[in-house]
Amino acid sequence: MARPGLFISFEGIDGAGKSSHLEALAQALRAQGREVVCTREPGGTPLAEKLRALLLAAPMDALTEALLAFAARRDHLVQVIGPALARDAVVLCDRFTDATFAYQGAGRGVDFEMLSQLELMVQTDIAQMPGLMLEPDLTLWFDLPPETAAQRLAGVRLPDRFESQPVEFFRRVAQGYAARAAAAPQRFVRLDAAQERAQVWQQICAALSERGWLPAPAAGSPATGPAHMPANAA
Ligand code: TYD
């Protein structure tokens, strides 16, 4: 039986512009009468936000990073994501497990098999869905050349531990996302994040309307009208 709710994750290297589109999509879905929960990883609960602060600031080895990310994820799934899906809400999550494979796996060298085992353990038996491994129904992958992302991020704010990594690190992270996308082509939609903000938004609307989650766009116009268009690509 299909599980209730709709779970959409937003992924991409730092600077790819996913956050502002998440807010816009929440508005568009709420306009359809859906309950929408916007959240992020690591984070989304008081405990997971504490783990996020450690992960982004404290020096640690790569496996410790992965374990913290998954510990935060378990709490987030149990407290927020699982219950929201069980009551048939839409969950829009800024990053999820693909980020751990991309950053800690491809970027920092943690063994993929180990990450797969953690994924299975952490994402199974949540809420009233025993035996099911919870994962997104759709992953919007904001794909952007690492050099472009670095230019966008330069000087915007004080970089965290990941944002301050060299462009070579982000090349590996981007390859990690590409590998995850190739392994789950039905779940992933690749967005060309180098395009103008309005065009990226149209790609998102097209992906959702193809699945029947947003109305089909009227010919020649954005799917949900300019009111939902994000003002900033953060
Ligand atoms: P991000 O989601 O980009 O938030 P902000 O917009 O505040 O920068 O930052 C979270 C960082 O955490 C990002 O650099 C990727 C990293 N991260 C991991 O390394 N592993 C993970 O499992 C997750 C979810 C995030």
PDB file of C-alpha atoms and ligand atoms in Angstrom:
ATOM      1  CA  MET A   1       0.000   0.000   0.000  1.00  0.00           C
ATOM      2  CA  ALA A   2       1.310   3.451  -0.851  1.00  0.00           C
ATOM      3  CA  ARG A   3       2.208   5.419   2.224  1.00  0.00           C
ATOM      4  CA  PRO A   4       0.363   8.676   2.915  1.00  0.00           C
ATOM      5  CA  GLY A   5       1.802  12.154   2.429  1.00  0.00           C
ATOM      6  CA  LEU A   6       4.306  13.540   0.012  1.00  0.00           C
ATOM      7  CA  PHE A   7       8.013  13.810   0.792  1.00  0.00           C
ATOM      8  CA  ILE A   8      10.140  16.068  -1.401  1.00  0.00           C
ATOM      9  CA  SER A   9      13.811  16.740  -0.755  1.00  0.00           C
ATOM     10  CA  PHE A  10      15.923  19.574  -2.145  1.00  0.00           C
ATOM     11  CA  GLU A  11      19.545  18.774  -2.902  1.00  0.00           C
ATOM     12  CA  GLY A  12      22.619  20.282  -4.488  1.00  0.00           C
ATOM     13  CA  ILE A  13      26.005  21.711  -3.633  1.00  0.00           C
ATOM     14  CA  ASP A  14      26.225  24.843  -1.485  1.00  0.00           C
ATOM     15  CA  GLY A  15      25.261  27.915  -3.523  1.00  0.00           C
ATOM     16  CA  ALA A  16      22.954  26.046  -5.912  1.00  0.00           C
ATOM     17  CA  GLY A  17      19.937  28.188  -4.867  1.00  0.00           C
ATOM     18  CA  LYS A  18      17.549  25.609  -3.443  1.00  0.00           C
ATOM     19  CA  SER A  19      16.292  27.371  -0.300  1.00  0.00           C
ATOM     20  CA  SER A  20      14.248  30.179  -1.893  1.00  0.00           C
ATOM     21  CA  HIS A  21      12.547  27.694  -4.226  1.00  0.00           C
ATOM     22  CA  LEU A  22      11.550  25.566  -1.247  1.00  0.00           C
ATOM     23  CA  GLU A  23       9.562  28.471   0.218  1.00  0.00           C
ATOM     24  CA  ALA A  24       7.943  29.209  -3.143  1.00  0.00           C
ATOM     25  CA  LEU A  25       6.921  25.603  -3.606  1.00  0.00           C
ATOM     26  CA  ALA A  26       5.428  25.550  -0.111  1.00  0.00           C
ATOM     27  CA  GLN A  27       3.245  28.528  -1.058  1.00  0.00           C
ATOM     28  CA  ALA A  28       2.182  26.923  -4.323  1.00  0.00           C
ATOM     29  CA  LEU A  29       1.198  23.669  -2.597  1.00  0.00           C
ATOM     30  CA  ARG A  30      -0.621  25.469   0.217  1.00  0.00           C
ATOM     31  CA  ALA A  31      -2.605  27.297  -2.453  1.00  0.00           C
ATOM     32  CA  GLN A  32      -3.792  23.817  -3.506  1.00  0.00           C
ATOM     33  CA  GLY A  33      -5.124  23.258   0.022  1.00  0.00           C
ATOM     34  CA  ARG A  34      -2.289  20.966   1.182  1.00  0.00           C
ATOM     35  CA  GLU A  35      -0.709  21.070   4.611  1.00  0.00           C
ATOM     36  CA  VAL A  36       2.992  21.733   4.017  1.00  0.00           C
ATOM     37  CA  VAL A  37       5.820  21.231   6.513  1.00  0.00           C
ATOM     38  CA  CYS A  38       9.079  22.987   5.589  1.00  0.00           C
ATOM     39  CA  THR A  39      12.117  21.608   7.297  1.00  0.00           C
ATOM     40  CA  ARG A  40      15.831  21.010   6.833  1.00  0.00           C
ATOM     41  CA  GLU A  41      18.692  18.626   7.485  1.00  0.00           C
ATOM     42  CA  PRO A  42      20.676  18.418   9.521  1.00  0.00           C
ATOM     43  CA  GLY A  43      18.048  19.919  11.810  1.00  0.00           C
ATOM     44  CA  GLY A  44      14.294  20.209  12.072  1.00  0.00           C
ATOM     45  CA  THR A  45      14.023  19.338  15.804  1.00  0.00           C
ATOM     46  CA  PRO A  46      15.665  20.918  18.869  1.00  0.00           C
ATOM     47  CA  LEU A  47      18.063  17.963  19.222  1.00  0.00           C
ATOM     48  CA  ALA A  48      18.857  17.770  15.508  1.00  0.00           C
ATOM     49  CA  GLU A  49      19.516  21.526  15.386  1.00  0.00           C
ATOM     50  CA  LYS A  50      22.091  21.069  18.165  1.00  0.00           C
ATOM     51  CA  LEU A  51      23.741  18.310  16.140  1.00  0.00           C
ATOM     52  CA  ARG A  52      23.667  20.587  13.081  1.00  0.00           C
ATOM     53  CA  ALA A  53      25.524  23.305  14.957  1.00  0.00           C
ATOM     54  CA  LEU A  54      28.239  20.776  15.887  1.00  0.00           C
ATOM     55  CA  LEU A  55      28.454  19.330  12.390  1.00  0.00           C
ATOM     56  CA  LEU A  56      28.861  22.734  10.767  1.00  0.00           C
ATOM     57  CA  ALA A  57      31.403  24.095  13.254  1.00  0.00           C
ATOM     58  CA  ALA A  58      33.368  21.470  15.202  1.00  0.00           C
ATOM     59  CA  PRO A  59      36.378  19.748  13.599  1.00  0.00           C
ATOM     60  CA  MET A  60      35.750  15.975  13.391  1.00  0.00           C
ATOM     61  CA  ASP A  61      36.527  13.010  11.174  1.00  0.00           C
ATOM     62  CA  ALA A  62      34.339  12.033   8.265  1.00  0.00           C
ATOM     63  CA  LEU A  63      32.642   9.026   9.868  1.00  0.00           C
ATOM     64  CA  THR A  64      31.744  11.111  12.921  1.00  0.00           C
ATOM     65  CA  GLU A  65      30.113  13.606  10.544  1.00  0.00           C
ATOM     66  CA  ALA A  66      28.082  10.827   8.944  1.00  0.00           C
ATOM     67  CA  LEU A  67      27.006   9.421  12.316  1.00  0.00           C
ATOM     68  CA  LEU A  68      25.912  12.852  13.540  1.00  0.00           C
ATOM     69  CA  ALA A  69      23.998  13.459  10.307  1.00  0.00           C
ATOM     70  CA  PHE A  70      22.185  10.125  10.695  1.00  0.00           C
ATOM     71  CA  ALA A  71      21.518  10.648  14.416  1.00  0.00           C
ATOM     72  CA  ALA A  72      19.951  14.009  13.609  1.00  0.00           C
ATOM     73  CA  ARG A  73      17.989  12.355  10.791  1.00  0.00           C
ATOM     74  CA  ARG A  74      16.560   9.645  13.056  1.00  0.00           C
ATOM     75  CA  ASP A  75      15.266  12.227  15.515  1.00  0.00           C
ATOM     76  CA  HIS A  76      13.892  14.340  12.663  1.00  0.00           C
ATOM     77  CA  LEU A  77      12.114  11.358  11.089  1.00  0.00           C
ATOM     78  CA  VAL A  78      10.618  10.191  14.381  1.00  0.00           C
ATOM     79  CA  GLN A  79       9.556  13.619  15.647  1.00  0.00           C
ATOM     80  CA  VAL A  80       8.601  15.524  12.508  1.00  0.00           C
ATOM     81  CA  ILE A  81       8.746  13.841   9.099  1.00  0.00           C
ATOM     82  CA  GLY A  82       7.072  10.525   9.970  1.00  0.00           C
ATOM     83  CA  PRO A  83       4.128  12.096  11.832  1.00  0.00           C
ATOM     84  CA  ALA A  84       3.646  14.707   9.085  1.00  0.00           C
ATOM     85  CA  LEU A  85       3.509  12.055   6.362  1.00  0.00           C
ATOM     86  CA  ALA A  86       1.187   9.921   8.487  1.00  0.00           C
ATOM     87  CA  ARG A  87      -1.332  12.777   8.558  1.00  0.00           C
ATOM     88  CA  ASP A  88      -0.955  13.128   4.762  1.00  0.00           C
ATOM     89  CA  ALA A  89       0.988  16.398   4.800  1.00  0.00           C
ATOM     90  CA  VAL A  90       3.598  17.442   2.252  1.00  0.00           C
ATOM     91  CA  VAL A  91       7.119  17.561   3.688  1.00  0.00           C
ATOM     92  CA  LEU A  92       9.601  19.817   1.910  1.00  0.00           C
ATOM     93  CA  CYS A  93      13.048  19.047   3.257  1.00  0.00           C
ATOM     94  CA  ASP A  94      16.136  21.125   2.526  1.00  0.00           C
ATOM     95  CA  ARG A  95      18.606  18.217   2.110  1.00  0.00           C
ATOM     96  CA  PHE A  96      18.215  14.603   3.203  1.00  0.00           C
ATOM     97  CA  THR A  97      20.242  11.379   2.939  1.00  0.00           C
ATOM     98  CA  ASP A  98      21.552  12.095  -0.563  1.00  0.00           C
ATOM     99  CA  ALA A  99      23.548  14.905   1.074  1.00  0.00           C
ATOM    100  CA  THR A 100      25.257  12.406   3.372  1.00  0.00           C
ATOM    101  CA  PHE A 101      26.214  10.227   0.403  1.00  0.00           C
ATOM    102  CA  ALA A 102      27.406  13.288  -1.523  1.00  0.00           C
ATOM    103  CA  TYR A 103      29.243  15.174   1.263  1.00  0.00           C
ATOM    104  CA  GLN A 104      30.456  12.476   3.670  1.00  0.00           C
ATOM    105  CA  GLY A 105      30.621   9.694   1.039  1.00  0.00           C
ATOM    106  CA  ALA A 106      31.853  11.223  -2.218  1.00  0.00           C
ATOM    107  CA  GLY A 107      33.281  14.381  -0.640  1.00  0.00           C
ATOM    108  CA  ARG A 108      34.994  12.997   2.450  1.00  0.00           C
ATOM    109  CA  GLY A 109      35.493   9.330   1.583  1.00  0.00           C
ATOM    110  CA  VAL A 110      33.156   7.461   3.959  1.00  0.00           C
ATOM    111  CA  ASP A 111      32.418   3.996   2.599  1.00  0.00           C
ATOM    112  CA  PHE A 112      29.149   3.909   0.619  1.00  0.00           C
ATOM    113  CA  GLU A 113      28.243   0.441   1.880  1.00  0.00           C
ATOM    114  CA  MET A 114      28.458   1.684   5.460  1.00  0.00           C
ATOM    115  CA  LEU A 115      26.248   4.660   4.573  1.00  0.00           C
ATOM    116  CA  SER A 116      23.721   2.336   2.922  1.00  0.00           C
ATOM    117  CA  GLN A 117      23.522   0.266   6.107  1.00  0.00           C
ATOM    118  CA  LEU A 118      22.984   3.379   8.211  1.00  0.00           C
ATOM    119  CA  GLU A 119      20.355   4.603   5.746  1.00  0.00           C
ATOM    120  CA  LEU A 120      18.414   1.361   6.111  1.00  0.00           C
ATOM    121  CA  MET A 121      18.643   1.301   9.919  1.00  0.00           C
ATOM    122  CA  VAL A 122      17.820   4.950  10.459  1.00  0.00           C
ATOM    123  CA  GLN A 123      14.984   5.290   7.941  1.00  0.00           C
ATOM    124  CA  THR A 124      13.043   2.130   8.787  1.00  0.00           C
ATOM    125  CA  ASP A 125      10.154   1.663  11.257  1.00  0.00           C
ATOM    126  CA  ILE A 126       9.062   5.296  11.540  1.00  0.00           C
ATOM    127  CA  ALA A 127       5.611   6.440  12.733  1.00  0.00           C
ATOM    128  CA  GLN A 128       2.859   3.997  11.730  1.00  0.00           C
ATOM    129  CA  MET A 129       4.879   2.595   8.852  1.00  0.00           C
ATOM    130  CA  PRO A 130       6.681  -0.503  10.179  1.00  0.00           C
ATOM    131  CA  GLY A 131       9.039  -2.288   7.812  1.00  0.00           C
ATOM    132  CA  LEU A 132       9.121   0.565   5.314  1.00  0.00           C
ATOM    133  CA  MET A 133      12.335   2.482   4.618  1.00  0.00           C
ATOM    134  CA  LEU A 134      11.218   6.098   4.426  1.00  0.00           C
ATOM    135  CA  GLU A 135      12.734   8.060   1.590  1.00  0.00           C
ATOM    136  CA  PRO A 136      11.648  11.012  -0.523  1.00  0.00           C
ATOM    137  CA  ASP A 137       9.011  10.544  -3.228  1.00  0.00           C
ATOM    138  CA  LEU A 138      10.859  13.148  -5.252  1.00  0.00           C
ATOM    139  CA  THR A 139      14.305  14.707  -4.996  1.00  0.00           C
ATOM    140  CA  LEU A 140      14.830  18.040  -6.724  1.00  0.00           C
ATOM    141  CA  TRP A 141      18.518  18.119  -7.541  1.00  0.00           C
ATOM    142  CA  PHE A 142      19.821  21.624  -8.188  1.00  0.00           C
ATOM    143  CA  ASP A 143      22.747  20.853 -10.428  1.00  0.00           C
ATOM    144  CA  LEU A 144      25.246  23.679 -10.820  1.00  0.00           C
ATOM    145  CA  PRO A 145      28.924  23.677 -11.872  1.00  0.00           C
ATOM    146  CA  PRO A 146      31.013  23.960  -8.670  1.00  0.00           C
ATOM    147  CA  GLU A 147      32.870  26.989 -10.079  1.00  0.00           C
ATOM    148  CA  THR A 148      29.579  28.867 -10.559  1.00  0.00           C
ATOM    149  CA  ALA A 149      28.433  27.930  -7.062  1.00  0.00           C
ATOM    150  CA  ALA A 150      31.709  29.213  -5.602  1.00  0.00           C
ATOM    151  CA  GLN A 151      31.256  32.557  -7.394  1.00  0.00           C
ATOM    152  CA  ARG A 152      27.707  32.843  -6.068  1.00  0.00           C
ATOM    153  CA  LEU A 153      28.795  32.108  -2.504  1.00  0.00           C
ATOM    154  CA  ALA A 154      31.879  34.353  -2.509  1.00  0.00           C
ATOM    155  CA  GLY A 155      31.536  37.084   0.061  1.00  0.00           C
ATOM    156  CA  VAL A 156      27.838  36.427   0.768  1.00  0.00           C
ATOM    157  CA  ARG A 157      28.403  35.592   4.445  1.00  0.00           C
ATOM    158  CA  LEU A 158      30.866  33.875   6.745  1.00  0.00           C
ATOM    159  CA  PRO A 159      31.288  30.344   5.319  1.00  0.00           C
ATOM    160  CA  ASP A 160      30.684  27.262   7.518  1.00  0.00           C
ATOM    161  CA  ARG A 161      32.978  24.178   7.579  1.00  0.00           C
ATOM    162  CA  PHE A 162      31.591  22.889   4.292  1.00  0.00           C
ATOM    163  CA  GLU A 163      31.178  26.164   2.418  1.00  0.00           C
ATOM    164  CA  SER A 164      34.842  26.963   3.061  1.00  0.00           C
ATOM    165  CA  GLN A 165      36.018  23.794   1.288  1.00  0.00           C
ATOM    166  CA  PRO A 166      37.954  24.163  -1.996  1.00  0.00           C
ATOM    167  CA  VAL A 167      36.164  23.805  -5.327  1.00  0.00           C
ATOM    168  CA  GLU A 168      37.723  20.342  -5.754  1.00  0.00           C
ATOM    169  CA  PHE A 169      35.698  19.119  -2.761  1.00  0.00           C
ATOM    170  CA  PHE A 170      32.497  20.362  -4.411  1.00  0.00           C
ATOM    171  CA  ARG A 171      33.447  18.613  -7.654  1.00  0.00           C
ATOM    172  CA  ARG A 172      33.462  15.341  -5.734  1.00  0.00           C
ATOM    173  CA  VAL A 173      30.194  16.226  -3.970  1.00  0.00           C
ATOM    174  CA  ALA A 174      28.582  17.024  -7.335  1.00  0.00           C
ATOM    175  CA  GLN A 175      29.766  13.656  -8.679  1.00  0.00           C
ATOM    176  CA  GLY A 176      28.244  12.043  -5.586  1.00  0.00           C
ATOM    177  CA  TYR A 177      24.875  13.603  -6.391  1.00  0.00           C
ATOM    178  CA  ALA A 178      25.172  12.498 -10.023  1.00  0.00           C
ATOM    179  CA  ALA A 179      25.815   8.909  -8.899  1.00  0.00           C
ATOM    180  CA  ARG A 180      22.815   8.937  -6.537  1.00  0.00           C
ATOM    181  CA  ALA A 181      20.635  10.351  -9.325  1.00  0.00           C
ATOM    182  CA  ALA A 182      21.790   7.663 -11.752  1.00  0.00           C
ATOM    183  CA  ALA A 183      20.963   4.978  -9.172  1.00  0.00           C
ATOM    184  CA  ALA A 184      17.425   6.309  -8.539  1.00  0.00           C
ATOM    185  CA  PRO A 185      16.261   7.918 -11.810  1.00  0.00           C
ATOM    186  CA  GLN A 186      12.538   7.760 -10.910  1.00  0.00           C
ATOM    187  CA  ARG A 187      13.059   9.636  -7.674  1.00  0.00           C
ATOM    188  CA  PHE A 188      15.483  12.298  -8.932  1.00  0.00           C
ATOM    189  CA  VAL A 189      14.701  15.276 -11.119  1.00  0.00           C
ATOM    190  CA  ARG A 190      17.786  17.145 -12.270  1.00  0.00           C
ATOM    191  CA  LEU A 191      17.280  20.898 -12.448  1.00  0.00           C
ATOM    192  CA  ASP A 192      19.664  23.047 -14.434  1.00  0.00           C
ATOM    193  CA  ALA A 193      20.406  25.479 -11.614  1.00  0.00           C
ATOM    194  CA  ALA A 194      22.662  27.628 -13.824  1.00  0.00           C
ATOM    195  CA  GLN A 195      19.526  29.015 -15.486  1.00  0.00           C
ATOM    196  CA  GLU A 196      17.696  32.165 -14.422  1.00  0.00           C
ATOM    197  CA  ARG A 197      15.635  31.845 -11.246  1.00  0.00           C
ATOM    198  CA  ALA A 198      12.312  31.988 -13.135  1.00  0.00           C
ATOM    199  CA  GLN A 199      13.387  29.174 -15.440  1.00  0.00           C
ATOM    200  CA  VAL A 200      14.493  26.997 -12.544  1.00  0.00           C
ATOM    201  CA  TRP A 201      11.080  27.642 -10.981  1.00  0.00           C
ATOM    202  CA  GLN A 202       9.366  26.537 -14.198  1.00  0.00           C
ATOM    203  CA  GLN A 203      11.405  23.314 -14.180  1.00  0.00           C
ATOM    204  CA  ILE A 204      10.169  22.656 -10.625  1.00  0.00           C
ATOM    205  CA  CYS A 205       6.543  23.344 -11.537  1.00  0.00           C
ATOM    206  CA  ALA A 206       6.849  21.039 -14.549  1.00  0.00           C
ATOM    207  CA  ALA A 207       8.241  18.221 -12.393  1.00  0.00           C
ATOM    208  CA  LEU A 208       5.351  18.534  -9.929  1.00  0.00           C
ATOM    209  CA  SER A 209       2.591  18.941 -12.478  1.00  0.00           C
ATOM    210  CA  GLU A 210       3.860  15.892 -14.416  1.00  0.00           C
ATOM    211  CA  ARG A 211       3.220  13.923 -11.244  1.00  0.00           C
ATOM    212  CA  GLY A 212      -0.198  15.495 -10.693  1.00  0.00           C
ATOM    213  CA  TRP A 213       0.935  17.353  -7.557  1.00  0.00           C
ATOM    214  CA  LEU A 214       0.415  20.829  -9.035  1.00  0.00           C
ATOM    215  CA  PRO A 215      -2.005  21.883 -11.777  1.00  0.00           C
ATOM    216  CA  ALA A 216      -0.613  21.792 -15.309  1.00  0.00           C
ATOM    217  CA  PRO A 217       0.700  25.227 -16.349  1.00  0.00           C
ATOM    218  CA  ALA A 218      -1.433  27.310 -18.706  1.00  0.00           C
ATOM    219  CA  ALA A 219       0.286  27.520 -22.113  1.00  0.00           C
ATOM    220  CA  GLY A 220       3.137  30.023 -22.059  1.00  0.00           C
ATOM    221  CA  SER A 221       2.870  30.950 -18.390  1.00  0.00           C
ATOM    222  CA  PRO A 222       4.494  29.775 -15.167  1.00  0.00           C
ATOM    223  CA  ALA A 223       2.509  26.963 -13.550  1.00  0.00           C
ATOM    224  CA  THR A 224       1.305  28.816 -10.498  1.00  0.00           C
ATOM    225  CA  GLY A 225       1.705  32.445 -11.488  1.00  0.00           C
ATOM    226  CA  PRO A 226       4.267  35.017 -10.464  1.00  0.00           C
ATOM    227  CA  ALA A 227       2.938  35.278  -6.899  1.00  0.00           C
ATOM    228  CA  HIS A 228       4.836  32.125  -5.961  1.00  0.00           C
ATOM    229  CA  MET A 229       8.024  32.964  -7.790  1.00  0.00           C
ATOM    230  CA  PRO A 230      10.941  33.168  -5.331  1.00  0.00           C
ATOM    231  CA  ALA A 231      12.331  36.658  -4.783  1.00  0.00           C
ATOM    232  CA  ASN A 232      15.866  35.515  -4.037  1.00  0.00           C
ATOM    233  CA  ALA A 233      18.015  32.536  -4.978  1.00  0.00           C
ATOM    234  CA  ALA A 234      19.670  31.925  -1.599  1.00  0.00           C
TER     235      ALA A 234
HETATM  236  P1  TYD B   1      22.717  24.068   3.919  1.00  0.00           P
HETATM  237  O1  TYD B   1      21.676  23.018   3.864  1.00  0.00           O
HETATM  238  O2  TYD B   1      23.274  24.493   2.618  1.00  0.00           O
HETATM  239  O3  TYD B   1      22.133  25.256   4.752  1.00  0.00           O
HETATM  240  P2  TYD B   1      22.522  26.774   4.645  1.00  0.00           P
HETATM  241  O4  TYD B   1      21.607  27.296   3.603  1.00  0.00           O
HETATM  242  O5  TYD B   1      22.260  27.271   6.033  1.00  0.00           O
HETATM  243  O6  TYD B   1      23.981  26.830   4.258  1.00  0.00           O
HETATM  244  O7  TYD B   1      23.951  23.667   4.868  1.00  0.00           O
HETATM  245  C1  TYD B   1      24.075  22.466   5.473  1.00  0.00           C
HETATM  246  C2  TYD B   1      25.472  21.935   5.251  1.00  0.00           C
HETATM  247  O8  TYD B   1      25.551  20.635   5.824  1.00  0.00           O
HETATM  248  C3  TYD B   1      25.851  21.805   3.791  1.00  0.00           C
HETATM  249  O9  TYD B   1      27.146  22.321   3.593  1.00  0.00           O
HETATM  250  C4  TYD B   1      25.885  20.326   3.556  1.00  0.00           C
HETATM  251  C5  TYD B   1      26.136  19.740   4.905  1.00  0.00           C
HETATM  252  N1  TYD B   1      25.544  18.411   5.097  1.00  0.00           N
HETATM  253  C6  TYD B   1      26.371  17.309   5.198  1.00  0.00           C
HETATM  254  O10 TYD B   1      27.597  17.456   5.101  1.00  0.00           O
HETATM  255  N2  TYD B   1      25.822  16.076   5.400  1.00  0.00           N
HETATM  256  C7  TYD B   1      24.486  15.885   5.493  1.00  0.00           C
HETATM  257  O11 TYD B   1      24.025  14.741   5.674  1.00  0.00           O
HETATM  258  C8  TYD B   1      23.630  17.024   5.380  1.00  0.00           C
HETATM  259  C9  TYD B   1      22.147  16.851   5.474  1.00  0.00           C
HETATM  260  C10 TYD B   1      24.199  18.273   5.181  1.00  0.00           C
END
